[in-house]
Short mmCIF file of C-alpha atoms in Angstrom, two decimals:
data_model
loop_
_atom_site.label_atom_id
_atom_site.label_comp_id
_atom_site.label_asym_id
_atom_site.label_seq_id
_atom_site.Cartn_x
_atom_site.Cartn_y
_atom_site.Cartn_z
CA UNK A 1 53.15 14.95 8.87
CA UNK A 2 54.76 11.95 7.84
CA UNK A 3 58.48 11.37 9.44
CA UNK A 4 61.49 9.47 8.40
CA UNK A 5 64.62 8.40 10.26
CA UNK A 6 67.96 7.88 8.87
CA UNK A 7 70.98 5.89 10.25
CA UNK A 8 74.31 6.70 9.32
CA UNK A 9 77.50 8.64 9.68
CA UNK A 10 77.87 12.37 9.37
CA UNK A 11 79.94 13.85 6.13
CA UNK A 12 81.31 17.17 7.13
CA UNK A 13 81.71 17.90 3.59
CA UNK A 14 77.91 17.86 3.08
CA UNK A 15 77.50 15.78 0.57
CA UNK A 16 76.56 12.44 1.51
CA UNK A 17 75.31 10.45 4.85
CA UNK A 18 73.32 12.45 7.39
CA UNK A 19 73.32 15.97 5.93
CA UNK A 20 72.33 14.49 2.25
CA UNK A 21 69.32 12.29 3.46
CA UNK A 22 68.11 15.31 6.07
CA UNK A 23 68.36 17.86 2.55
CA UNK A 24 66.60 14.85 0.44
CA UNK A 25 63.85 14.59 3.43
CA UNK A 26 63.39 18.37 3.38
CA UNK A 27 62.95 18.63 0.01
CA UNK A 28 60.01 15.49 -0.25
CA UNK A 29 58.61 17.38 2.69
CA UNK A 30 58.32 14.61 5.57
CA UNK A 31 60.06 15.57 8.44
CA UNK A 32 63.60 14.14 8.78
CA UNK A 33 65.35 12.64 12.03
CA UNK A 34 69.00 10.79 12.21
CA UNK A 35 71.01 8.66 14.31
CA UNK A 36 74.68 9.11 13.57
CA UNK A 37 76.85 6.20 13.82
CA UNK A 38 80.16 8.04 12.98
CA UNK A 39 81.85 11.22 12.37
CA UNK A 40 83.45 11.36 9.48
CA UNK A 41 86.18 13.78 8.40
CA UNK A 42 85.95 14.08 4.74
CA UNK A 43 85.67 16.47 1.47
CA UNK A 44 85.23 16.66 -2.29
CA UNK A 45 89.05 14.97 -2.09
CA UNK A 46 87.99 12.11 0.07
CA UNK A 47 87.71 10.71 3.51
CA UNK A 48 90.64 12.01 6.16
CA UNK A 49 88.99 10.17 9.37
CA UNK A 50 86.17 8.00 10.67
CA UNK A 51 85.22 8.23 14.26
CA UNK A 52 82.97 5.66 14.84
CA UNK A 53 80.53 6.73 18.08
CA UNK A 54 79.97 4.55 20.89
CA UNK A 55 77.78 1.91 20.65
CA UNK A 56 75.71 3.08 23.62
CA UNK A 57 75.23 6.30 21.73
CA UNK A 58 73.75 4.93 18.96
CA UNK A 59 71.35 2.95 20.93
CA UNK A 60 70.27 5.49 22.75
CA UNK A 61 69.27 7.72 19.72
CA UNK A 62 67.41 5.14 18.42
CA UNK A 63 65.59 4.91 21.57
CA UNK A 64 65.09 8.60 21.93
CA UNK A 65 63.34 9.39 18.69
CA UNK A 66 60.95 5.64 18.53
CA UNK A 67 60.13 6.00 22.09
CA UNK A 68 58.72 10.02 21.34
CA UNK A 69 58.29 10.28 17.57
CA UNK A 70 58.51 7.22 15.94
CA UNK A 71 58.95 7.31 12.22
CA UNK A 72 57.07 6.04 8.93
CA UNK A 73 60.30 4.65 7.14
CA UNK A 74 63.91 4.37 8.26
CA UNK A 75 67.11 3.66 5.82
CA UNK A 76 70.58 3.15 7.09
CA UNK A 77 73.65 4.69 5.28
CA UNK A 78 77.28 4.00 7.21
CA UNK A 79 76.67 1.66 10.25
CA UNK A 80 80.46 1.01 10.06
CA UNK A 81 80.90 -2.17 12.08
CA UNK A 82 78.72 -5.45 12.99
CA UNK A 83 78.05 -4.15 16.66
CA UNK A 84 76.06 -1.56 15.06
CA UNK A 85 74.86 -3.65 12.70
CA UNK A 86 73.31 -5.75 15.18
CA UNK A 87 72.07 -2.87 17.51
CA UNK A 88 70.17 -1.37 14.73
CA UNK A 89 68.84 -4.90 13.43
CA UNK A 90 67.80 -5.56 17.54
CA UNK A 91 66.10 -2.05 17.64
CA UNK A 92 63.87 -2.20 14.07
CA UNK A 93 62.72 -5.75 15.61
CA UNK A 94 61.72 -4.18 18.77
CA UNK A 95 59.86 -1.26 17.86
CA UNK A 96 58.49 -3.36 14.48
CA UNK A 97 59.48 -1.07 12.35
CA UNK A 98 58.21 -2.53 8.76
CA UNK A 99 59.77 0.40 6.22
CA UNK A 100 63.40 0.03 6.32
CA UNK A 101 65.55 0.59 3.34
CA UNK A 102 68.95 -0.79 4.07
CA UNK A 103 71.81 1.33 1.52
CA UNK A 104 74.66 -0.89 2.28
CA UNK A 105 77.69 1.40 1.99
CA UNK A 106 80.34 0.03 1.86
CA UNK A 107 82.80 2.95 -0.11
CA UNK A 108 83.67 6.36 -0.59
CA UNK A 109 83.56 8.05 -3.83
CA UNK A 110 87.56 8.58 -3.11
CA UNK A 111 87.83 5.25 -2.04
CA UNK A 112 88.12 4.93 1.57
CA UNK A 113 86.27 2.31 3.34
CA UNK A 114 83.21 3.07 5.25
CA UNK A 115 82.18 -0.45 6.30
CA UNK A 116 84.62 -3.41 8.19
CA UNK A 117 85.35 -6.85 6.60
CA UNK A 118 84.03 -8.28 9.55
CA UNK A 119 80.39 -6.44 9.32
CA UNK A 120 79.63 -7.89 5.71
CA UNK A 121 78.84 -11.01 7.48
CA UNK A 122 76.34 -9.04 10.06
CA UNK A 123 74.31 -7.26 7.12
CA UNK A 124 73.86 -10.20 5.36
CA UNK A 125 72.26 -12.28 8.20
CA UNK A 126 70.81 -9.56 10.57
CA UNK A 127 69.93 -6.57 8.60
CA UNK A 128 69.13 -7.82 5.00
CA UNK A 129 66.51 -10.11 6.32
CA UNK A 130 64.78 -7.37 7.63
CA UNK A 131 64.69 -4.57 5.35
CA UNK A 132 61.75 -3.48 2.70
CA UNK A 133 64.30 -2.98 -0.24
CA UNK A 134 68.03 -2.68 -0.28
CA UNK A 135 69.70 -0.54 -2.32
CA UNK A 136 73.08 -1.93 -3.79
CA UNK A 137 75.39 0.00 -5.90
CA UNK A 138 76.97 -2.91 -8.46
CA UNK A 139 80.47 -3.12 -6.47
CA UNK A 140 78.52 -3.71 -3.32
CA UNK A 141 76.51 -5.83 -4.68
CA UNK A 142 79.54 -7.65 -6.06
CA UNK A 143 80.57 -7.86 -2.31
CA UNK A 144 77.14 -9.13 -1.03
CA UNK A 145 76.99 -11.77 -3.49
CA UNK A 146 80.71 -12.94 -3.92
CA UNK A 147 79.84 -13.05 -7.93
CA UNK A 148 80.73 -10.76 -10.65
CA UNK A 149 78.75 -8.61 -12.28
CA UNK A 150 79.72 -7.30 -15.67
CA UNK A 151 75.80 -7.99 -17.49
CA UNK A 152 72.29 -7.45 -17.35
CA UNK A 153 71.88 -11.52 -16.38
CA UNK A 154 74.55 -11.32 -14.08
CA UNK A 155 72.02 -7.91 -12.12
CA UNK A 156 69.42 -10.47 -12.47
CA UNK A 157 71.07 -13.19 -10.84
CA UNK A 158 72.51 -11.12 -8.03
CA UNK A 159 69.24 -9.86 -7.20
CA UNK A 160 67.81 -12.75 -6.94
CA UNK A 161 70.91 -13.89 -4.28
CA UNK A 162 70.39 -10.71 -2.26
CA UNK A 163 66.53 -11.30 -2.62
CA UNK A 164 67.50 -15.21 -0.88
CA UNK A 165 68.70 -13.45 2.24
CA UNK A 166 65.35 -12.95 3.00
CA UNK A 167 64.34 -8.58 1.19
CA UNK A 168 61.26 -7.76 0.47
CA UNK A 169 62.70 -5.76 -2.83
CA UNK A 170 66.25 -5.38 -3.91
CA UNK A 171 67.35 -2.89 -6.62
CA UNK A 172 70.64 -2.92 -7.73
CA UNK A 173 71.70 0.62 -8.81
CA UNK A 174 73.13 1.17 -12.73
CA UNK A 175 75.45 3.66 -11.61
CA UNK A 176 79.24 1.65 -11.93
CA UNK A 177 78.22 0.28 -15.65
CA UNK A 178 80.45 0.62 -18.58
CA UNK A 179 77.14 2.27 -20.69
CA UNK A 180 78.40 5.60 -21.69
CA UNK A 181 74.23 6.95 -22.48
CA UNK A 182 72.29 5.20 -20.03
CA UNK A 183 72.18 4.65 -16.18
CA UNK A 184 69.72 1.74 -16.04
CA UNK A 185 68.71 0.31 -12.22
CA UNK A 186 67.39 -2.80 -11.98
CA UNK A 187 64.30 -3.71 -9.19
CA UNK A 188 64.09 -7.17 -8.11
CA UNK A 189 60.37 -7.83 -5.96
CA UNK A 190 61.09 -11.06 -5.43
CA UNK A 191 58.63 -12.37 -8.28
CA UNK A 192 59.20 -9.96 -11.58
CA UNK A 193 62.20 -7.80 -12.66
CA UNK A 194 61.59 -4.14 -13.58
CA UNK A 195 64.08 -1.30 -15.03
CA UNK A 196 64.72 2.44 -14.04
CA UNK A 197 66.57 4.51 -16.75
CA UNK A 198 67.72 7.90 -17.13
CA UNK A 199 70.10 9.50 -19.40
CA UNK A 200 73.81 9.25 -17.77
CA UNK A 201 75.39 12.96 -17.24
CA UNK A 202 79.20 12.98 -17.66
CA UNK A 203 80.06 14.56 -14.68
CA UNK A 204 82.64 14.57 -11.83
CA UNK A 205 79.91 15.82 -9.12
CA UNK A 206 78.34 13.04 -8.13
CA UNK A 207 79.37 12.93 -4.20
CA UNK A 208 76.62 11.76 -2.04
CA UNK A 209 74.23 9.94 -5.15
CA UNK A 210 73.56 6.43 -3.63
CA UNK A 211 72.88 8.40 -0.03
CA UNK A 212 70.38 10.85 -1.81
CA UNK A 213 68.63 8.44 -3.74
CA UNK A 214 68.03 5.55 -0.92
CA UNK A 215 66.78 8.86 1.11
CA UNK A 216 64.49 9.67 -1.36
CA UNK A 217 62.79 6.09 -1.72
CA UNK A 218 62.43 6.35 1.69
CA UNK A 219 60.73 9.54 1.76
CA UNK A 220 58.26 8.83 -0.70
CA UNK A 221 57.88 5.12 0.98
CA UNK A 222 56.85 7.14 4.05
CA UNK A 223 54.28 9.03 2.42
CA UNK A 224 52.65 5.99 1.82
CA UNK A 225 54.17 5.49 -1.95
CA UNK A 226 54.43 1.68 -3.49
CA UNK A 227 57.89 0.49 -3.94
CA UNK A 228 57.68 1.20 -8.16
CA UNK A 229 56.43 4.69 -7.23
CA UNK A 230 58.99 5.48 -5.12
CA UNK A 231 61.89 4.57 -7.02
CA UNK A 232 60.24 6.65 -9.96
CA UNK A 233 60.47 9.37 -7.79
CA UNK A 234 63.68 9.06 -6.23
CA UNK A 235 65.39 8.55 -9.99
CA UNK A 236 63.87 11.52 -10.79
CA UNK A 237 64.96 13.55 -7.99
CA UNK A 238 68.49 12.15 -8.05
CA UNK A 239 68.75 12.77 -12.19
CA UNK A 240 68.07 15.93 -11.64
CA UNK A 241 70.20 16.19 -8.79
CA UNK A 242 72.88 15.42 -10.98
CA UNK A 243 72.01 17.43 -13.72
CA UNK A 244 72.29 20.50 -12.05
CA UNK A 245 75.40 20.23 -9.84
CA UNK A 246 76.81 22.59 -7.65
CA UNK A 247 80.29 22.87 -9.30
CA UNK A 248 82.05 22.49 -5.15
CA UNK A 249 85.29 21.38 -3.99
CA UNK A 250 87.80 20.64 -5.93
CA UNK A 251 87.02 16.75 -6.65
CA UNK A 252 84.02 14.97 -6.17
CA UNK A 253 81.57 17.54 -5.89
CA UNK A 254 78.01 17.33 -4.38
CA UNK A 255 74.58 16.87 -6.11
CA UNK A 256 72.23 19.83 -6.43
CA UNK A 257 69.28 18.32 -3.39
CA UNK A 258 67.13 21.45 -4.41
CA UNK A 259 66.91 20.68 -8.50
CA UNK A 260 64.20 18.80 -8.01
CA UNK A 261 61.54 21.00 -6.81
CA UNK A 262 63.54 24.25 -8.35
CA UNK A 263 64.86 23.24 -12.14
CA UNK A 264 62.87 25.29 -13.78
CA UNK A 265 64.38 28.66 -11.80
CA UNK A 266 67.70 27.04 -12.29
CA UNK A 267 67.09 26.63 -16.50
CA UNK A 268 66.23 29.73 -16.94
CA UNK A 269 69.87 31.13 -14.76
#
């Protein structure tokens, strides 16, 4: 049984963080642990609170499940601050853990900030250097790179500035672009440039989409996959994640983390 670990803050909405990368986990069928690093209060509307937990706490989870378990990948979602930042980069150096896919969030869907000023600085020189890929959305990887980004060149270019901070693999996710017909995300291994499509679904239910697909590269990254083969799967799983929403909440509405394995029940409903 292959095991992966995630890192991040809990939506009680049930879209995104924790609950969407244990559902993603589920569904790839390794078995799924978490560390929460905040509570979050928050719906289809948006985020009404962050409680960040202590920084002991955190620690200690990570302890708890390396010391017993251990885990075949790890990804971190919200880690809030640059104390937790720095715990988490402290404990993947002591237990040597190789796999980690680092989604640097950064924003809600409504808006709301999910990471401090202060903790850009942190990821950049603590956590980046450390991770297998990292999984940028273009704003964030605006923010990472202090550039624009309004081009395919300009992806390019900010790849190759995350990829200086010392990742294995960074892909910079297609998601924000102008392109009414395609959602294109661009993988950067640090020596050739390759491109994920998909066709882009006009939809408002798209809650919880960078969260679900970093969980699913990491799944598939646990089971052993190569980095090409598990972003193939994870675009997959999200499109159709997408493609099949749940029509929830009033505003931005979850994806569907059971399409994958269940479309063809769900095109024949």
């Amino acid at each position: 049984m292959k095991k992966a670990l995630t890192i991040a803050g809990s939506d009680s909405g049930g879209g995104a963080g924790i609950q969407a990368d244990l559902k993603t986990f589920q569904e790839l069928e390794v078995y799924g642990m978490s560390v929460l690093t905040a509570v979050t209060a928050q719906n289809t509307l948006g985020v009404q609170g962050v409680y960040p937990l202590p920084y002991e706490a955190v620690a200690k989870q990570l302890d708890s499940v390396l010391v017993d378990i251990g885990t075949d990948a790890l990804k971190t979602g919200m880690l809030f601050d640059s104390e937790i930042i720095e715990i988490v980069a402290e404990k993947v150096k002591q237990y040597q853990l190789n796999t980690l896919v680092v989604d640097p969030v950064m924003i809600a869907k409504g808006g709301a900030s999910l990471l401090q000023t202060e903790a850009i600085l942190a990821l950049r020189k603590s956590l980046l250097p450390l991770s297998f890929v990292t999984t940028p959305n273009i704003p964030e990887a605006e923010v990472l790179t202090n550039m624009e980004i309004t081009s395919q060149e300009d992806k390019k270019e900010a790849a190759k500035r995350i990829a200086d901070f010392g990742v294995n693999n960074v892909l910079i996710k297609g998601g924000h672009e102008e392109n009414a017909d395609i959602a294109s995300d661009l993988l950067f291994d640090g020596e050739h440039f390759h491109t994920f499509t998909s066709k882009r679904i006009q939809t408002e239910n798209t809650h919880g989409t960078g969260c679900t697909f970093s969980a699913a590269i990491t799944a598939e990254l646990a089971k052993g996959a190569s980095i090409f083969d598990a972003i193939s799967v994870a675009k997959a799983f999200i499109t159709d994640a997408i493609t099949y929403d749940l029509h929830i909440g009033n505003g931005h509405g979850p994806t569907n983390h059971w399409a994958y394995k269940h479309k063809g029940v769900l095109d024949n409903d």
